[in-house]
Structures are given as structure tokens and as C-alpha cells.
GROMACS .gro file of N, CA and C in nm:
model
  360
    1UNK      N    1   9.352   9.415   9.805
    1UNK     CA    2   9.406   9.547   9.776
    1UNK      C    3   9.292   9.648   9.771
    2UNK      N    4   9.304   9.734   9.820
    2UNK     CA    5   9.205   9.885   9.887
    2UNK      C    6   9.301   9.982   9.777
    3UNK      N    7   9.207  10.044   9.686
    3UNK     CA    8   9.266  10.131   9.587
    3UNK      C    9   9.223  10.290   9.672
    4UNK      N   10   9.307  10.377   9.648
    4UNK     CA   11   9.287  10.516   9.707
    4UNK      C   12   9.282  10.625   9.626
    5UNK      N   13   9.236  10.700   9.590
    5UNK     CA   14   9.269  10.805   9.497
    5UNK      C   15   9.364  10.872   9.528
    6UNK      N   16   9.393  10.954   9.450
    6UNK     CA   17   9.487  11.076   9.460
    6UNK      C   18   9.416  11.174   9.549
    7UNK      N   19   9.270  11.208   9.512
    7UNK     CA   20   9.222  11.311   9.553
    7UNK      C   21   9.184  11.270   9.729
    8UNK      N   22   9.188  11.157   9.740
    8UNK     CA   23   9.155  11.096   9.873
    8UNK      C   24   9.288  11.115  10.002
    9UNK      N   25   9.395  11.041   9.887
    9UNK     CA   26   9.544  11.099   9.968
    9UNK      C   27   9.577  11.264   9.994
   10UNK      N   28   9.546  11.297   9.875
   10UNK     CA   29   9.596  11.438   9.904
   10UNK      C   30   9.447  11.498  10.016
   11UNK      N   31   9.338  11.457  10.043
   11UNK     CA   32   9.287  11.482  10.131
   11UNK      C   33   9.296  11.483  10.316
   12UNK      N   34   9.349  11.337  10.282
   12UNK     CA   35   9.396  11.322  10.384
   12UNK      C   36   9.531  11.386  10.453
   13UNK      N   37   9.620  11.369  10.339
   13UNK     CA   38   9.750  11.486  10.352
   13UNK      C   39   9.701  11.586  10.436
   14UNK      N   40   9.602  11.640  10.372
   14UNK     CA   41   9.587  11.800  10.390
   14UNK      C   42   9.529  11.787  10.541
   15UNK      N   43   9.477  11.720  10.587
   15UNK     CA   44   9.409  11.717  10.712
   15UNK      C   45   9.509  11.638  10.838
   16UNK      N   46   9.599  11.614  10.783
   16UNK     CA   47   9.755  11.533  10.855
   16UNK      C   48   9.841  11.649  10.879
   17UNK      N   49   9.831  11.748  10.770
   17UNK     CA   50   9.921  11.849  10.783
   17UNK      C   51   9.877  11.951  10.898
   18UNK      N   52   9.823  11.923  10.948
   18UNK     CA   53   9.726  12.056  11.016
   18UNK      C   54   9.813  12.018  11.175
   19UNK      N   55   9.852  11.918  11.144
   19UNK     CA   56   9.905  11.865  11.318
   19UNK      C   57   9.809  11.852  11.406
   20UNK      N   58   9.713  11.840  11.430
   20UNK     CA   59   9.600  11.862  11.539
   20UNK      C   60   9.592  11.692  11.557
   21UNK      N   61   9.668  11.610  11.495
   21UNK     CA   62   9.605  11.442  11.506
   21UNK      C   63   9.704  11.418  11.620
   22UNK      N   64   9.628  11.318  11.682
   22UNK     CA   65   9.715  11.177  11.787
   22UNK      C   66   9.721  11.069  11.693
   23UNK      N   67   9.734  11.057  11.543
   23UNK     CA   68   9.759  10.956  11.474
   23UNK      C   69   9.909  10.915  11.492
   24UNK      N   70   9.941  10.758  11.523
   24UNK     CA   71  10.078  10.771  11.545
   24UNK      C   72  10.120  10.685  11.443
   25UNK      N   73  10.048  10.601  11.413
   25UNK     CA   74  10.090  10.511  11.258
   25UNK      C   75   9.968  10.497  11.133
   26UNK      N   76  10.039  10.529  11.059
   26UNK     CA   77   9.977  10.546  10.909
   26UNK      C   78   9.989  10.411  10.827
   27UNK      N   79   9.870  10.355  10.798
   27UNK     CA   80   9.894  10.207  10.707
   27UNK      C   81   9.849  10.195  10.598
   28UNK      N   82   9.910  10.273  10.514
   28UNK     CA   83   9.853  10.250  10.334
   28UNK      C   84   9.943  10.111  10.258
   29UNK      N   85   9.955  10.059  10.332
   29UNK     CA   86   9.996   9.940  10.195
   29UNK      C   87   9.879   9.876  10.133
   30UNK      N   88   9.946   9.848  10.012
   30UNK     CA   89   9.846   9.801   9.913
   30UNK      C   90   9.687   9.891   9.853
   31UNK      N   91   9.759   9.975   9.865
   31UNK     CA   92   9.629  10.083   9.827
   31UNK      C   93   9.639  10.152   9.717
   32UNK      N   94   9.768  10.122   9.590
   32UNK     CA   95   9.767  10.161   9.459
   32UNK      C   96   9.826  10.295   9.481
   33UNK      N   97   9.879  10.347   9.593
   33UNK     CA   98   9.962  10.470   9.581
   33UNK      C   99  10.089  10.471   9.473
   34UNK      N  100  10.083  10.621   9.386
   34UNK     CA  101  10.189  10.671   9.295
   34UNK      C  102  10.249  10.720   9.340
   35UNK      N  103  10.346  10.790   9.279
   35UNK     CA  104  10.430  10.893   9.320
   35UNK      C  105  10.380  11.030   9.307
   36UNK      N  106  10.280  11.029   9.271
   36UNK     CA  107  10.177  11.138   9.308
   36UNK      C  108  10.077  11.199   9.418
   37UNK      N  109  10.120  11.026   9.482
   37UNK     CA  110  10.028  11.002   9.633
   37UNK      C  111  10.154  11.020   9.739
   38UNK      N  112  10.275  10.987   9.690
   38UNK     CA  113  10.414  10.980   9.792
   38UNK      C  114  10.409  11.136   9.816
   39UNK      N  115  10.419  11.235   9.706
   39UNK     CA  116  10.444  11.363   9.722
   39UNK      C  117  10.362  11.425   9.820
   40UNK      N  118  10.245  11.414   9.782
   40UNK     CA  119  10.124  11.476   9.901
   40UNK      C  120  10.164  11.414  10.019
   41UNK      N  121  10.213  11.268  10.076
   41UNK     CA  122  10.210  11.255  10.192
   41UNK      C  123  10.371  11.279  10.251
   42UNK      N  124  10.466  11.294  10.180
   42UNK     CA  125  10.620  11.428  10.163
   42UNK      C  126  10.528  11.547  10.181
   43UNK      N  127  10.422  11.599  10.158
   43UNK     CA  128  10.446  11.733  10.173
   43UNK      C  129  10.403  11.707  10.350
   44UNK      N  130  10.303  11.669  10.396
   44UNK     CA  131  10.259  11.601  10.532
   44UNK      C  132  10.342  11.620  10.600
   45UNK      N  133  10.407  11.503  10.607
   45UNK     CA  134  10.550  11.517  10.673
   45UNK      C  135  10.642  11.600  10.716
   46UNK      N  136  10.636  11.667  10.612
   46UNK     CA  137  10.728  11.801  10.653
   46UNK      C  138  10.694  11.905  10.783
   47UNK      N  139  10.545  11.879  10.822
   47UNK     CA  140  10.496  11.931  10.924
   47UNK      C  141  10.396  11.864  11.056
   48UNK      N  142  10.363  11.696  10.991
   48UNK     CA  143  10.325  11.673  11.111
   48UNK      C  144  10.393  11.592  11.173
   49UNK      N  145  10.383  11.592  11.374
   49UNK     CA  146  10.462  11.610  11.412
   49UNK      C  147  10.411  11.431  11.487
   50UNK      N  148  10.316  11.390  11.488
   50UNK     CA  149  10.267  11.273  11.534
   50UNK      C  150  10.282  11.123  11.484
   51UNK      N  151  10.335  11.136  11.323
   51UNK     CA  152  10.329  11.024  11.304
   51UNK      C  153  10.451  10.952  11.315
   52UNK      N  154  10.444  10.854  11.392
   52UNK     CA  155  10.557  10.764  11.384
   52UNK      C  156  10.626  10.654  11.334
   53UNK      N  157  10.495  10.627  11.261
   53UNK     CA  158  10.519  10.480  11.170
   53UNK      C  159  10.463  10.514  11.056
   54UNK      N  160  10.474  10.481  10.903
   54UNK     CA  161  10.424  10.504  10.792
   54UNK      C  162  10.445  10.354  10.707
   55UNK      N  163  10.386  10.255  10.702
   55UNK     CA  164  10.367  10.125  10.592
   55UNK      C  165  10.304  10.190  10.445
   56UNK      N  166  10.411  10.208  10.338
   56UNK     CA  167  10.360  10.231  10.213
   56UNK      C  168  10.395  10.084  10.108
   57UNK      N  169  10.405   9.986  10.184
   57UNK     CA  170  10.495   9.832  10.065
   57UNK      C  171  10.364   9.822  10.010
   58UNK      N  172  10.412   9.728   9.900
   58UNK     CA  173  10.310   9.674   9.795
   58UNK      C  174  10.178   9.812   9.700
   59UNK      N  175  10.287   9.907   9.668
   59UNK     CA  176  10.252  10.038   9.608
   59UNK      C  177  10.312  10.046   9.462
   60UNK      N  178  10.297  10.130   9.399
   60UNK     CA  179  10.361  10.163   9.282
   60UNK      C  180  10.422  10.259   9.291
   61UNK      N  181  10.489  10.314   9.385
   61UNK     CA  182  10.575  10.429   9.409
   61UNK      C  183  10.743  10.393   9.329
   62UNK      N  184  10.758  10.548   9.263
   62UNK     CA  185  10.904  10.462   9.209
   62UNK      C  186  10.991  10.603   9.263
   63UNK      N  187  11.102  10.691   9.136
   63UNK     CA  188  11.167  10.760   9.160
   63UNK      C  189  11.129  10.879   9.248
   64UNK      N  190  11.017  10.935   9.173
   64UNK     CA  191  11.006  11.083   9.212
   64UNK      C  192  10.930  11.067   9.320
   65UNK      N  193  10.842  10.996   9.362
   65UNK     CA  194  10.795  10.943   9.508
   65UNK      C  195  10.882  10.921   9.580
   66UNK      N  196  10.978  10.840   9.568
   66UNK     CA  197  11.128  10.840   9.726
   66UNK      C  198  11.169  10.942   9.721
   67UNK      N  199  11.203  11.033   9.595
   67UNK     CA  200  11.287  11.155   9.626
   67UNK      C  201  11.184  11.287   9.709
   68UNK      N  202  11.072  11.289   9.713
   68UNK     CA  203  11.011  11.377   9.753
   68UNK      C  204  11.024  11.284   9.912
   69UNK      N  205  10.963  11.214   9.904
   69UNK     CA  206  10.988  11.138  10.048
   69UNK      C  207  11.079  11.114  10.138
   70UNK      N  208  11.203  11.128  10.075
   70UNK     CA  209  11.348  11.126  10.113
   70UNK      C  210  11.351  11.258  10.205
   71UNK      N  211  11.302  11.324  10.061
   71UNK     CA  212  11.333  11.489  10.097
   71UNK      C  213  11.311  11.575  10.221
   72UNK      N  214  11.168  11.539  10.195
   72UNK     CA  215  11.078  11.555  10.347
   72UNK      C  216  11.164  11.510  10.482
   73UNK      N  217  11.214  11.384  10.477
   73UNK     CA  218  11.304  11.333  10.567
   73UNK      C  219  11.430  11.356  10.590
   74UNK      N  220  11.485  11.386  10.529
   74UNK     CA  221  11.613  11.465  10.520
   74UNK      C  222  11.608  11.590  10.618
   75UNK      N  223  11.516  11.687  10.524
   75UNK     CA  224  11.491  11.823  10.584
   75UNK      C  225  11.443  11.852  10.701
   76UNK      N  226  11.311  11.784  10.687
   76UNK     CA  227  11.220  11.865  10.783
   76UNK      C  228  11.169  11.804  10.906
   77UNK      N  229  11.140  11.611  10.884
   77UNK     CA  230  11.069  11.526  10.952
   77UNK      C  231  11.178  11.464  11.041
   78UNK      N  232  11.118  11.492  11.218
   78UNK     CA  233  11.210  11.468  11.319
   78UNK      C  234  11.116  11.342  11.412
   79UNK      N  235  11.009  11.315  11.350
   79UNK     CA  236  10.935  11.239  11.461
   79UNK      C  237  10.869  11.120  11.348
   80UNK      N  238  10.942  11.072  11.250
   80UNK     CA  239  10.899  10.922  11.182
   80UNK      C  240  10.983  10.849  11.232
   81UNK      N  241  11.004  10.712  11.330
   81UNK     CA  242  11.083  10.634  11.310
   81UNK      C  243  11.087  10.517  11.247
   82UNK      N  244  10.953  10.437  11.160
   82UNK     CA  245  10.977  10.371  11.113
   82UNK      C  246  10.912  10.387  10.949
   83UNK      N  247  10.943  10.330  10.812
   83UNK     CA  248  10.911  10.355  10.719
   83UNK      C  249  10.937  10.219  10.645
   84UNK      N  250  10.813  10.207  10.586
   84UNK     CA  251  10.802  10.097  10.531
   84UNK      C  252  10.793  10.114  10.394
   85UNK      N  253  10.915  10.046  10.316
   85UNK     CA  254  10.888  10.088  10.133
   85UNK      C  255  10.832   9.963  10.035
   86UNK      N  256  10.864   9.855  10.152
   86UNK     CA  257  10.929   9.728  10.065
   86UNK      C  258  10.808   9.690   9.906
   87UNK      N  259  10.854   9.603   9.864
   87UNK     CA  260  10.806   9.585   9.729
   87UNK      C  261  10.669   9.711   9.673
   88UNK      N  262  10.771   9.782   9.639
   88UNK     CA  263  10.752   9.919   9.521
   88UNK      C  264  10.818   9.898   9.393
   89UNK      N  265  10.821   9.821   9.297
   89UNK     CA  266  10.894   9.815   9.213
   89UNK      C  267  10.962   9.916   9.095
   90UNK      N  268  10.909  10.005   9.157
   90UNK     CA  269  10.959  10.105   9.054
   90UNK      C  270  11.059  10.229   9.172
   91UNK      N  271  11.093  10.149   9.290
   91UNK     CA  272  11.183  10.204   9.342
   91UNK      C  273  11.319  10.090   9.319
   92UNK      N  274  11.451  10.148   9.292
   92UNK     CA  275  11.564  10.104   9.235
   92UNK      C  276  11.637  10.179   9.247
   93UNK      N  277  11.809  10.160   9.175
   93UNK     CA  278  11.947  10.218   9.204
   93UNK      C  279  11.942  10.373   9.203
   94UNK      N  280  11.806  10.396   9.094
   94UNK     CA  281  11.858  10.559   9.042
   94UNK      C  282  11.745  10.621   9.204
   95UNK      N  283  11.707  10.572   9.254
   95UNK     CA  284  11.641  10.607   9.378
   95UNK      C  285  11.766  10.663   9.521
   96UNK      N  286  11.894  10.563   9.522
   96UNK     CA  287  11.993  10.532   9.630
   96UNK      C  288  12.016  10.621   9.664
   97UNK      N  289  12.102  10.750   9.571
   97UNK     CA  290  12.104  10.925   9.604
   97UNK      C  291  12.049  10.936   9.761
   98UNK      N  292  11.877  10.957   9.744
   98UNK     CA  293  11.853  10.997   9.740
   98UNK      C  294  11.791  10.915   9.920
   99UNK      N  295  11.806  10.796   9.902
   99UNK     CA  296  11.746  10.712   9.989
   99UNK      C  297  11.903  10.757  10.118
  100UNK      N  298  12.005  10.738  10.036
  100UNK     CA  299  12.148  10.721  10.120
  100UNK      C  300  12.139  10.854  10.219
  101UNK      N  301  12.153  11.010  10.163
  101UNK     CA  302  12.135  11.098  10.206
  101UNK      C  303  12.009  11.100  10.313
  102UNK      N  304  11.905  11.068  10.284
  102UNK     CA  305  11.779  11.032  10.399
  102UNK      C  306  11.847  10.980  10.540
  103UNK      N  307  11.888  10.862  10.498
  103UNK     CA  308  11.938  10.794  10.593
  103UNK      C  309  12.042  10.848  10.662
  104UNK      N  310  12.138  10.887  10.562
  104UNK     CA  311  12.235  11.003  10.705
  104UNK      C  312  12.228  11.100  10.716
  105UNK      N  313  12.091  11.180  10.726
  105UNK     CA  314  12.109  11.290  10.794
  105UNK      C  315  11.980  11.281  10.882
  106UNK      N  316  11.899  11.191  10.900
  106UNK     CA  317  11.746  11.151  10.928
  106UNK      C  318  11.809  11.159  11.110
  107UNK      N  319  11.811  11.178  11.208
  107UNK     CA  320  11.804  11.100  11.316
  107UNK      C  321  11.726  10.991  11.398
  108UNK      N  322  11.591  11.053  11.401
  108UNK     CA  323  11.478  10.940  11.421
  108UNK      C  324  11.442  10.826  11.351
  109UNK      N  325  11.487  10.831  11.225
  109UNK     CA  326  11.429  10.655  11.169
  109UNK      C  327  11.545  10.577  11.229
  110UNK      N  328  11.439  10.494  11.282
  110UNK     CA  329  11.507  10.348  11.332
  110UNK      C  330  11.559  10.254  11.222
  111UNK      N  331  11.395  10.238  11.152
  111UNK     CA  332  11.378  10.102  11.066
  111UNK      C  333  11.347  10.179  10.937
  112UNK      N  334  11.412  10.135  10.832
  112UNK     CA  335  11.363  10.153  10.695
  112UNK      C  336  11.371  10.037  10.616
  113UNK      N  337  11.265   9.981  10.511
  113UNK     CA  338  11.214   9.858  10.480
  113UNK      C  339  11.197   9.840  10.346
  114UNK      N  340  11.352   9.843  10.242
  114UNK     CA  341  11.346   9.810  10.122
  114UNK      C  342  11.337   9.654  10.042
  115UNK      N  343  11.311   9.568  10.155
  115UNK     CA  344  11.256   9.475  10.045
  115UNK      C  345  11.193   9.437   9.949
  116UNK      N  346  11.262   9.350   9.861
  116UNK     CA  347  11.163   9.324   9.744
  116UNK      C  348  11.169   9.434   9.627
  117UNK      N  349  11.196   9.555   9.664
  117UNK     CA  350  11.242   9.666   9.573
  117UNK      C  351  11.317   9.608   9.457
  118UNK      N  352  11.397   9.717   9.375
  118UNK     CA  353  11.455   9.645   9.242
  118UNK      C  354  11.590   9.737   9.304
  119UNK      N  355  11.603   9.711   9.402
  119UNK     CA  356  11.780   9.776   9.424
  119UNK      C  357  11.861   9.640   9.362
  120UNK      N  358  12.000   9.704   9.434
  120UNK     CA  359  12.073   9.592   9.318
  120UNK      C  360  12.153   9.533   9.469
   0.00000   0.00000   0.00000
């Protein structure tokens, strides 16, 4: 496990957001991301237009991390198709809202990857 800061994610965020990358997949699993690290890379999202794959499993991301992440996806993000959540344990039922709505209104995700989660 590769630990990341906050200040490192939201760095990188900030330099993702700019759109100028040919990055097409993003691989933070196992890197101790919060839901403090989900938000910065929700805010990303909302504007860049390259990434197509995102692996966040084996994180500590719970509520307010999917819902910002959802959000992003819902709204704004037309070019992620795959998203990887699985074992986040502090993602669960009071998350579904929020995950369900993602999912039907998202067009581009193919694959979304809640294993191991604490859904029910």
C-alpha cells in the first residue's frame, strides 16, 4: 500500500483539471484515499475530458466521497467508462441514492465495481 496525501491528490486534481493530459486511466488503489481525496478527484472530473478508467478499491472512501463522485457523474462527466470502488468499506446502503441515480443518468460507464463494499 502507497499512502498519498491529500495535498498530493488535490495536486494532482488540479493539474487533471486543466484537460491538457492524454492520461486515459487513473490507478489509485490502495493509496489511503478519503473522502477528502474522492472530492478533489469529483471536482476533476467534472472537467476532464481524457480519463477513461479510474481504480479507487482498497481505499477508505465512504459516504460523502461517492456522493461527490456520483455527483460529478451524474452531471457533468461524459468520457469515464469504467470505475472501480470495490472494497471501500465505508461505502454502504446510505451511499445507494446516490450510486442508483449515477448509474441512470451516467451514459458512458460501462463497468462499475462495488465489491466487497458493505452494501446489503
Amino acid at each position: 500500500q502507497n499512502s498519498l496525501s491529500e495535498i498530493g491528490i488535490q495536486y494532482l486534481s488540479t493539474k487533471l483539471s486543466l484537460n491538457n493530459s492524454a492520461l486515459k486511466w487513473l490507478d489509485l488503489e490502495s493509496t489511503d484515499l478519503n473522502d477528502n481525496c474522492a472530492a478533489y478527484l469529483a471536482i476533476m472530473l467534472k472537467t476532464n475530458k481524457s480519463i477513461t478508467g479510474l481504480w479507487l478499491s482498497n481505499n477508505r472512501i465512504g459516504y460523502h466521497g461517492v456522493e461527490m463522485l456520483a455527483l460529478a457523474l451524474t452531471y457533468y462527466n461524459t468520457t469515464l467508462k469504467h470505475l472501480d470502488l470495490e472494497n471501500n468499506q465505508g461505502i454502504n446502503d446510505s451511499c445507494l441514492n446516490y450510486l442508483i441515480d449515477m448509474l441512470a443518468q451516467n451514459r458512458s460507464l460501462k463497468e462499475v465495481y462495488l465489491n466487497d463494499c458493505q452494501l446489503s
